[in-house]
Amino acid sequence: MVSTFKKNNVEVITLTNEQADAWRAVAQKTSYKLFADKVPGGKELIEKALSVK
């Protein structure tokens, strides 16, 4: 997938584990919470998505 983005002149940035953890912490308080509140079954969808490693 990364190569497809790069071929289309999209800048791809790889986060360190620490950066990814910080991003998730912000997302849990903002977009994840909003999604869970507004989308029927949203909380369960987020939990399923986050369970994938």
CHARMM-style PDB file with segment names, atoms N, HN, CA, C and O in Angstrom:
ATOM      1  N   MET     1       0.812  -1.178   0.000  1.00  0.00      PROA
ATOM      2  CA  MET     1       0.000   0.000   0.000  1.00  0.00      PROA
ATOM      3  C   MET     1       0.867   1.259   0.000  1.00  0.00      PROA
ATOM      4  O   MET     1       0.540   2.236  -0.674  1.00  0.00      PROA
ATOM      5  N   VAL     2       1.951   1.243   0.738  1.00  0.00      PROA
ATOM      6  HN  VAL     2       2.217   0.450   1.286  1.00  0.00      PROA
ATOM      7  CA  VAL     2       2.831   2.402   0.813  1.00  0.00      PROA
ATOM      8  C   VAL     2       3.344   2.765  -0.569  1.00  0.00      PROA
ATOM      9  O   VAL     2       3.393   3.941  -0.927  1.00  0.00      PROA
ATOM     10  N   SER     3       3.724   1.766  -1.343  1.00  0.00      PROA
ATOM     11  HN  SER     3       3.684   0.810  -1.052  1.00  0.00      PROA
ATOM     12  CA  SER     3       4.258   2.055  -2.676  1.00  0.00      PROA
ATOM     13  C   SER     3       3.216   2.729  -3.558  1.00  0.00      PROA
ATOM     14  O   SER     3       3.561   3.593  -4.365  1.00  0.00      PROA
ATOM     15  N   THR     4       1.959   2.355  -3.422  1.00  0.00      PROA
ATOM     16  HN  THR     4       1.678   1.654  -2.767  1.00  0.00      PROA
ATOM     17  CA  THR     4       0.887   2.978  -4.201  1.00  0.00      PROA
ATOM     18  C   THR     4       0.768   4.453  -3.845  1.00  0.00      PROA
ATOM     19  O   THR     4       0.647   5.295  -4.734  1.00  0.00      PROA
ATOM     20  N   PHE     5       0.799   4.770  -2.575  1.00  0.00      PROA
ATOM     21  HN  PHE     5       0.897   4.085  -1.852  1.00  0.00      PROA
ATOM     22  CA  PHE     5       0.732   6.171  -2.163  1.00  0.00      PROA
ATOM     23  C   PHE     5       1.934   6.944  -2.700  1.00  0.00      PROA
ATOM     24  O   PHE     5       1.776   8.032  -3.255  1.00  0.00      PROA
ATOM     25  N   LYS     6       3.133   6.388  -2.538  1.00  0.00      PROA
ATOM     26  HN  LYS     6       3.261   5.504  -2.087  1.00  0.00      PROA
ATOM     27  CA  LYS     6       4.341   7.073  -2.993  1.00  0.00      PROA
ATOM     28  C   LYS     6       4.328   7.290  -4.501  1.00  0.00      PROA
ATOM     29  O   LYS     6       4.758   8.341  -4.977  1.00  0.00      PROA
ATOM     30  N   LYS     7       3.838   6.308  -5.260  1.00  0.00      PROA
ATOM     31  HN  LYS     7       3.489   5.455  -4.873  1.00  0.00      PROA
ATOM     32  CA  LYS     7       3.747   6.454  -6.719  1.00  0.00      PROA
ATOM     33  C   LYS     7       2.821   7.592  -7.106  1.00  0.00      PROA
ATOM     34  O   LYS     7       2.938   8.154  -8.195  1.00  0.00      PROA
ATOM     35  N   ASN     8       1.897   7.933  -6.209  1.00  0.00      PROA
ATOM     36  HN  ASN     8       1.802   7.476  -5.324  1.00  0.00      PROA
ATOM     37  CA  ASN     8       0.940   9.008  -6.467  1.00  0.00      PROA
ATOM     38  C   ASN     8       1.306  10.290  -5.718  1.00  0.00      PROA
ATOM     39  O   ASN     8       0.458  11.133  -5.424  1.00  0.00      PROA
ATOM     40  N   ASN     9       2.605  10.402  -5.420  1.00  0.00      PROA
ATOM     41  HN  ASN     9       3.294   9.717  -5.658  1.00  0.00      PROA
ATOM     42  CA  ASN     9       3.166  11.613  -4.811  1.00  0.00      PROA
ATOM     43  C   ASN     9       2.556  11.975  -3.459  1.00  0.00      PROA
ATOM     44  O   ASN     9       2.412  13.151  -3.125  1.00  0.00      PROA
ATOM     45  N   VAL    10       2.200  10.951  -2.691  1.00  0.00      PROA
ATOM     46  HN  VAL    10       2.316   9.996  -2.963  1.00  0.00      PROA
ATOM     47  CA  VAL    10       1.701  11.169  -1.341  1.00  0.00      PROA
ATOM     48  C   VAL    10       2.857  10.916  -0.378  1.00  0.00      PROA
ATOM     49  O   VAL    10       3.506   9.872  -0.436  1.00  0.00      PROA
ATOM     50  N   GLU    11       3.107  11.873   0.502  1.00  0.00      PROA
ATOM     51  HN  GLU    11       2.580  12.721   0.550  1.00  0.00      PROA
ATOM     52  CA  GLU    11       4.164  11.703   1.487  1.00  0.00      PROA
ATOM     53  C   GLU    11       3.726  10.680   2.532  1.00  0.00      PROA
ATOM     54  O   GLU    11       2.649  10.806   3.114  1.00  0.00      PROA
ATOM     55  N   VAL    12       4.549   9.682   2.766  1.00  0.00      PROA
ATOM     56  HN  VAL    12       5.424   9.579   2.293  1.00  0.00      PROA
ATOM     57  CA  VAL    12       4.264   8.632   3.742  1.00  0.00      PROA
ATOM     58  C   VAL    12       5.253   8.783   4.894  1.00  0.00      PROA
ATOM     59  O   VAL    12       6.465   8.847   4.688  1.00  0.00      PROA
ATOM     60  N   ILE    13       4.717   8.838   6.095  1.00  0.00      PROA
ATOM     61  HN  ILE    13       3.733   8.786   6.262  1.00  0.00      PROA
ATOM     62  CA  ILE    13       5.552   8.982   7.284  1.00  0.00      PROA
ATOM     63  C   ILE    13       5.348   7.755   8.164  1.00  0.00      PROA
ATOM     64  O   ILE    13       4.214   7.371   8.452  1.00  0.00      PROA
ATOM     65  N   THR    14       6.436   7.151   8.585  1.00  0.00      PROA
ATOM     66  HN  THR    14       7.357   7.464   8.351  1.00  0.00      PROA
ATOM     67  CA  THR    14       6.373   6.001   9.477  1.00  0.00      PROA
ATOM     68  C   THR    14       6.604   6.484  10.903  1.00  0.00      PROA
ATOM     69  O   THR    14       7.619   7.115  11.201  1.00  0.00      PROA
ATOM     70  N   LEU    15       5.658   6.182  11.772  1.00  0.00      PROA
ATOM     71  HN  LEU    15       4.834   5.670  11.530  1.00  0.00      PROA
ATOM     72  CA  LEU    15       5.755   6.606  13.167  1.00  0.00      PROA
ATOM     73  C   LEU    15       6.572   5.611  13.978  1.00  0.00      PROA
ATOM     74  O   LEU    15       6.568   4.411  13.707  1.00  0.00      PROA
ATOM     75  N   THR    16       7.270   6.134  14.975  1.00  0.00      PROA
ATOM     76  HN  THR    16       7.273   7.109  15.195  1.00  0.00      PROA
ATOM     77  CA  THR    16       7.917   5.252  15.942  1.00  0.00      PROA
ATOM     78  C   THR    16       6.814   4.680  16.835  1.00  0.00      PROA
ATOM     79  O   THR    16       5.681   5.162  16.810  1.00  0.00      PROA
ATOM     80  N   ASN    17       7.139   3.669  17.613  1.00  0.00      PROA
ATOM     81  HN  ASN    17       8.059   3.278  17.633  1.00  0.00      PROA
ATOM     82  CA  ASN    17       6.154   3.110  18.545  1.00  0.00      PROA
ATOM     83  C   ASN    17       5.657   4.175  19.518  1.00  0.00      PROA
ATOM     84  O   ASN    17       4.468   4.229  19.834  1.00  0.00      PROA
ATOM     85  N   GLU    18       6.568   5.018  19.989  1.00  0.00      PROA
ATOM     86  HN  GLU    18       7.533   4.975  19.732  1.00  0.00      PROA
ATOM     87  CA  GLU    18       6.193   6.071  20.932  1.00  0.00      PROA
ATOM     88  C   GLU    18       5.252   7.080  20.276  1.00  0.00      PROA
ATOM     89  O   GLU    18       4.280   7.512  20.896  1.00  0.00      PROA
ATOM     90  N   GLN    19       5.531   7.456  19.035  1.00  0.00      PROA
ATOM     91  HN  GLN    19       6.321   7.105  18.531  1.00  0.00      PROA
ATOM     92  CA  GLN    19       4.666   8.389  18.315  1.00  0.00      PROA
ATOM     93  C   GLN    19       3.288   7.775  18.067  1.00  0.00      PROA
ATOM     94  O   GLN    19       2.269   8.451  18.208  1.00  0.00      PROA
ATOM     95  N   ALA    20       3.260   6.504  17.701  1.00  0.00      PROA
ATOM     96  HN  ALA    20       4.088   5.954  17.587  1.00  0.00      PROA
ATOM     97  CA  ALA    20       1.983   5.825  17.455  1.00  0.00      PROA
ATOM     98  C   ALA    20       1.168   5.736  18.744  1.00  0.00      PROA
ATOM     99  O   ALA    20      -0.050   5.917  18.720  1.00  0.00      PROA
ATOM    100  N   ASP    21       1.827   5.460  19.859  1.00  0.00      PROA
ATOM    101  HN  ASP    21       2.816   5.313  19.878  1.00  0.00      PROA
ATOM    102  CA  ASP    21       1.129   5.408  21.149  1.00  0.00      PROA
ATOM    103  C   ASP    21       0.538   6.771  21.501  1.00  0.00      PROA
ATOM    104  O   ASP    21      -0.591   6.853  21.986  1.00  0.00      PROA
ATOM    105  N   ALA    22       1.294   7.833  21.260  1.00  0.00      PROA
ATOM    106  HN  ALA    22       2.211   7.766  20.866  1.00  0.00      PROA
ATOM    107  CA  ALA    22       0.808   9.186  21.542  1.00  0.00      PROA
ATOM    108  C   ALA    22      -0.378   9.524  20.646  1.00  0.00      PROA
ATOM    109  O   ALA    22      -1.349  10.127  21.102  1.00  0.00      PROA
ATOM    110  N   TRP    23      -0.306   9.139  19.373  1.00  0.00      PROA
ATOM    111  HN  TRP    23       0.483   8.649  19.001  1.00  0.00      PROA
ATOM    112  CA  TRP    23      -1.408   9.390  18.431  1.00  0.00      PROA
ATOM    113  C   TRP    23      -2.668   8.661  18.895  1.00  0.00      PROA
ATOM    114  O   TRP    23      -3.759   9.233  18.887  1.00  0.00      PROA
ATOM    115  N   ARG    24      -2.516   7.394  19.302  1.00  0.00      PROA
ATOM    116  HN  ARG    24      -1.630   6.930  19.308  1.00  0.00      PROA
ATOM    117  CA  ARG    24      -3.671   6.625  19.771  1.00  0.00      PROA
ATOM    118  C   ARG    24      -4.278   7.232  21.033  1.00  0.00      PROA
ATOM    119  O   ARG    24      -5.499   7.237  21.194  1.00  0.00      PROA
ATOM    120  N   ALA    25      -3.440   7.741  21.921  1.00  0.00      PROA
ATOM    121  HN  ALA    25      -2.449   7.737  21.790  1.00  0.00      PROA
ATOM    122  CA  ALA    25      -3.941   8.354  23.152  1.00  0.00      PROA
ATOM    123  C   ALA    25      -4.819   9.564  22.834  1.00  0.00      PROA
ATOM    124  O   ALA    25      -5.865   9.752  23.455  1.00  0.00      PROA
ATOM    125  N   VAL    26      -4.401  10.378  21.879  1.00  0.00      PROA
ATOM    126  HN  VAL    26      -3.551  10.226  21.375  1.00  0.00      PROA
ATOM    127  CA  VAL    26      -5.208  11.529  21.467  1.00  0.00      PROA
ATOM    128  C   VAL    26      -6.484  11.049  20.782  1.00  0.00      PROA
ATOM    129  O   VAL    26      -7.567  11.569  21.053  1.00  0.00      PROA
ATOM    130  N   ALA    27      -6.363  10.067  19.904  1.00  0.00      PROA
ATOM    131  HN  ALA    27      -5.483   9.645  19.684  1.00  0.00      PROA
ATOM    132  CA  ALA    27      -7.527   9.559  19.162  1.00  0.00      PROA
ATOM    133  C   ALA    27      -8.575   8.972  20.102  1.00  0.00      PROA
ATOM    134  O   ALA    27      -9.772   9.132  19.865  1.00  0.00      PROA
ATOM    135  N   GLN    28      -8.147   8.302  21.155  1.00  0.00      PROA
ATOM    136  HN  GLN    28      -7.175   8.172  21.347  1.00  0.00      PROA
ATOM    137  CA  GLN    28      -9.100   7.705  22.101  1.00  0.00      PROA
ATOM    138  C   GLN    28      -9.961   8.765  22.772  1.00  0.00      PROA
ATOM    139  O   GLN    28     -11.127   8.520  23.080  1.00  0.00      PROA
ATOM    140  N   LYS    29      -9.388   9.943  22.997  1.00  0.00      PROA
ATOM    141  HN  LYS    29      -8.441  10.142  22.746  1.00  0.00      PROA
ATOM    142  CA  LYS    29     -10.127  11.020  23.653  1.00  0.00      PROA
ATOM    143  C   LYS    29     -10.953  11.849  22.671  1.00  0.00      PROA
ATOM    144  O   LYS    29     -11.842  12.593  23.084  1.00  0.00      PROA
ATOM    145  N   THR    30     -10.668  11.726  21.390  1.00  0.00      PROA
ATOM    146  HN  THR    30      -9.945  11.122  21.055  1.00  0.00      PROA
ATOM    147  CA  THR    30     -11.318  12.595  20.406  1.00  0.00      PROA
ATOM    148  C   THR    30     -12.112  11.779  19.395  1.00  0.00      PROA
ATOM    149  O   THR    30     -13.298  11.516  19.598  1.00  0.00      PROA
ATOM    150  N   SER    31     -11.468  11.385  18.321  1.00  0.00      PROA
ATOM    151  HN  SER    31     -10.506  11.599  18.156  1.00  0.00      PROA
ATOM    152  CA  SER    31     -12.196  10.749  17.213  1.00  0.00      PROA
ATOM    153  C   SER    31     -12.779   9.391  17.577  1.00  0.00      PROA
ATOM    154  O   SER    31     -13.885   9.073  17.139  1.00  0.00      PROA
ATOM    155  N   TYR    32     -12.080   8.583  18.358  1.00  0.00      PROA
ATOM    156  HN  TYR    32     -11.182   8.842  18.714  1.00  0.00      PROA
ATOM    157  CA  TYR    32     -12.638   7.280  18.744  1.00  0.00      PROA
ATOM    158  C   TYR    32     -13.890   7.478  19.585  1.00  0.00      PROA
ATOM    159  O   TYR    32     -14.889   6.785  19.393  1.00  0.00      PROA
ATOM    160  N   LYS    33     -13.836   8.431  20.526  1.00  0.00      PROA
ATOM    161  HN  LYS    33     -13.024   8.994  20.683  1.00  0.00      PROA
ATOM    162  CA  LYS    33     -14.980   8.697  21.390  1.00  0.00      PROA
ATOM    163  C   LYS    33     -16.160   9.206  20.570  1.00  0.00      PROA
ATOM    164  O   LYS    33     -17.289   8.755  20.766  1.00  0.00      PROA
ATOM    165  N   LEU    34     -15.915  10.130  19.665  1.00  0.00      PROA
ATOM    166  HN  LEU    34     -14.999  10.496  19.506  1.00  0.00      PROA
ATOM    167  CA  LEU    34     -16.982  10.661  18.820  1.00  0.00      PROA
ATOM    168  C   LEU    34     -17.598   9.554  17.972  1.00  0.00      PROA
ATOM    169  O   LEU    34     -18.821   9.466  17.859  1.00  0.00      PROA
ATOM    170  N   PHE    35     -16.757   8.709  17.373  1.00  0.00      PROA
ATOM    171  HN  PHE    35     -15.764   8.781  17.464  1.00  0.00      PROA
ATOM    172  CA  PHE    35     -17.235   7.596  16.552  1.00  0.00      PROA
ATOM    173  C   PHE    35     -18.089   6.647  17.386  1.00  0.00      PROA
ATOM    174  O   PHE    35     -19.161   6.223  16.955  1.00  0.00      PROA
ATOM    175  N   ALA    36     -17.610   6.318  18.577  1.00  0.00      PROA
ATOM    176  HN  ALA    36     -16.739   6.662  18.928  1.00  0.00      PROA
ATOM    177  CA  ALA    36     -18.345   5.396  19.455  1.00  0.00      PROA
ATOM    178  C   ALA    36     -19.691   5.979  19.867  1.00  0.00      PROA
ATOM    179  O   ALA    36     -20.673   5.249  19.995  1.00  0.00      PROA
ATOM    180  N   ASP    37     -19.737   7.291  20.075  1.00  0.00      PROA
ATOM    181  HN  ASP    37     -18.939   7.884  19.971  1.00  0.00      PROA
ATOM    182  CA  ASP    37     -20.978   7.947  20.497  1.00  0.00      PROA
ATOM    183  C   ASP    37     -21.972   8.124  19.356  1.00  0.00      PROA
ATOM    184  O   ASP    37     -23.180   8.072  19.584  1.00  0.00      PROA
ATOM    185  N   LYS    38     -21.490   8.332  18.139  1.00  0.00      PROA
ATOM    186  HN  LYS    38     -20.508   8.375  17.954  1.00  0.00      PROA
ATOM    187  CA  LYS    38     -22.362   8.703  17.019  1.00  0.00      PROA
ATOM    188  C   LYS    38     -22.754   7.548  16.104  1.00  0.00      PROA
ATOM    189  O   LYS    38     -23.787   7.613  15.439  1.00  0.00      PROA
ATOM    190  N   VAL    39     -21.949   6.502  16.061  1.00  0.00      PROA
ATOM    191  HN  VAL    39     -21.110   6.449  16.602  1.00  0.00      PROA
ATOM    192  CA  VAL    39     -22.193   5.397  15.127  1.00  0.00      PROA
ATOM    193  C   VAL    39     -22.766   4.208  15.891  1.00  0.00      PROA
ATOM    194  O   VAL    39     -22.170   3.759  16.870  1.00  0.00      PROA
ATOM    195  N   PRO    40     -23.915   3.694  15.456  1.00  0.00      PROA
ATOM    196  CA  PRO    40     -24.451   2.498  16.112  1.00  0.00      PROA
ATOM    197  C   PRO    40     -23.426   1.352  16.045  1.00  0.00      PROA
ATOM    198  O   PRO    40     -22.961   0.991  14.964  1.00  0.00      PROA
ATOM    199  N   GLY    41     -23.086   0.798  17.188  1.00  0.00      PROA
ATOM    200  HN  GLY    41     -23.463   1.091  18.067  1.00  0.00      PROA
ATOM    201  CA  GLY    41     -22.086  -0.270  17.235  1.00  0.00      PROA
ATOM    202  C   GLY    41     -20.666   0.243  17.081  1.00  0.00      PROA
ATOM    203  O   GLY    41     -19.734  -0.546  16.921  1.00  0.00      PROA
ATOM    204  N   GLY    42     -20.491   1.552  17.127  1.00  0.00      PROA
ATOM    205  HN  GLY    42     -21.248   2.193  17.257  1.00  0.00      PROA
ATOM    206  CA  GLY    42     -19.177   2.154  16.912  1.00  0.00      PROA
ATOM    207  C   GLY    42     -18.132   1.717  17.914  1.00  0.00      PROA
ATOM    208  O   GLY    42     -16.986   1.453  17.550  1.00  0.00      PROA
ATOM    209  N   LYS    43     -18.519   1.641  19.173  1.00  0.00      PROA
ATOM    210  HN  LYS    43     -19.450   1.856  19.470  1.00  0.00      PROA
ATOM    211  CA  LYS    43     -17.566   1.225  20.209  1.00  0.00      PROA
ATOM    212  C   LYS    43     -17.038  -0.171  19.922  1.00  0.00      PROA
ATOM    213  O   LYS    43     -15.838  -0.421  20.035  1.00  0.00      PROA
ATOM    214  N   GLU    44     -17.926  -1.073  19.555  1.00  0.00      PROA
ATOM    215  HN  GLU    44     -18.901  -0.869  19.463  1.00  0.00      PROA
ATOM    216  CA  GLU    44     -17.522  -2.451  19.256  1.00  0.00      PROA
ATOM    217  C   GLU    44     -16.624  -2.501  18.017  1.00  0.00      PROA
ATOM    218  O   GLU    44     -15.666  -3.273  17.978  1.00  0.00      PROA
ATOM    219  N   LEU    45     -16.926  -1.689  17.014  1.00  0.00      PROA
ATOM    220  HN  LEU    45     -17.704  -1.061  17.045  1.00  0.00      PROA
ATOM    221  CA  LEU    45     -16.090  -1.655  15.809  1.00  0.00      PROA
ATOM    222  C   LEU    45     -14.678  -1.179  16.140  1.00  0.00      PROA
ATOM    223  O   LEU    45     -13.698  -1.749  15.658  1.00  0.00      PROA
ATOM    224  N   ILE    46     -14.575  -0.144  16.953  1.00  0.00      PROA
ATOM    225  HN  ILE    46     -15.371   0.318  17.344  1.00  0.00      PROA
ATOM    226  CA  ILE    46     -13.260   0.355  17.353  1.00  0.00      PROA
ATOM    227  C   ILE    46     -12.506  -0.716  18.127  1.00  0.00      PROA
ATOM    228  O   ILE    46     -11.322  -0.945  17.878  1.00  0.00      PROA
ATOM    229  N   GLU    47     -13.178  -1.369  19.056  1.00  0.00      PROA
ATOM    230  HN  GLU    47     -14.139  -1.183  19.257  1.00  0.00      PROA
ATOM    231  CA  GLU    47     -12.528  -2.420  19.842  1.00  0.00      PROA
ATOM    232  C   GLU    47     -12.018  -3.544  18.949  1.00  0.00      PROA
ATOM    233  O   GLU    47     -10.914  -4.047  19.155  1.00  0.00      PROA
ATOM    234  N   LYS    48     -12.811  -3.940  17.961  1.00  0.00      PROA
ATOM    235  HN  LYS    48     -13.708  -3.532  17.793  1.00  0.00      PROA
ATOM    236  CA  LYS    48     -12.379  -4.995  17.030  1.00  0.00      PROA
ATOM    237  C   LYS    48     -11.178  -4.539  16.218  1.00  0.00      PROA
ATOM    238  O   LYS    48     -10.219  -5.290  16.043  1.00  0.00      PROA
ATOM    239  N   ALA    49     -11.231  -3.309  15.722  1.00  0.00      PROA
ATOM    240  HN  ALA    49     -12.010  -2.699  15.864  1.00  0.00      PROA
ATOM    241  CA  ALA    49     -10.120  -2.794  14.916  1.00  0.00      PROA
ATOM    242  C   ALA    49      -8.837  -2.714  15.736  1.00  0.00      PROA
ATOM    243  O   ALA    49      -7.761  -3.046  15.237  1.00  0.00      PROA
ATOM    244  N   LEU    50      -8.940  -2.283  16.971  1.00  0.00      PROA
ATOM    245  HN  LEU    50      -9.814  -2.013  17.376  1.00  0.00      PROA
ATOM    246  CA  LEU    50      -7.756  -2.142  17.817  1.00  0.00      PROA
ATOM    247  C   LEU    50      -7.218  -3.477  18.315  1.00  0.00      PROA
ATOM    248  O   LEU    50      -6.075  -3.552  18.765  1.00  0.00      PROA
ATOM    249  N   SER    51      -8.019  -4.524  18.241  1.00  0.00      PROA
ATOM    250  HN  SER    51      -8.948  -4.464  17.876  1.00  0.00      PROA
ATOM    251  CA  SER    51      -7.557  -5.835  18.698  1.00  0.00      PROA
ATOM    252  C   SER    51      -6.657  -6.520  17.677  1.00  0.00      PROA
ATOM    253  O   SER    51      -5.984  -7.499  17.999  1.00  0.00      PROA
ATOM    254  N   VAL    52      -6.640  -6.015  16.457  1.00  0.00      PROA
ATOM    255  HN  VAL    52      -7.186  -5.219  16.195  1.00  0.00      PROA
ATOM    256  CA  VAL    52      -5.813  -6.591  15.391  1.00  0.00      PROA
ATOM    257  C   VAL    52      -4.384  -6.084  15.554  1.00  0.00      PROA
ATOM    258  O   VAL    52      -4.155  -4.879  15.657  1.00  0.00      PROA
ATOM    259  N   LYS    53      -3.442  -6.989  15.577  1.00  0.00      PROA
ATOM    260  HN  LYS    53      -3.628  -7.968  15.493  1.00  0.00      PROA
ATOM    261  CA  LYS    53      -2.031  -6.592  15.713  1.00  0.00      PROA
ATOM    262  C   LYS    53      -1.311  -6.779  14.411  1.00  0.00      PROA
ATOM    263  OT1 LYS    53      -0.115  -6.501  14.321  1.00  0.00      PROA
TER     264      LYS     53
END
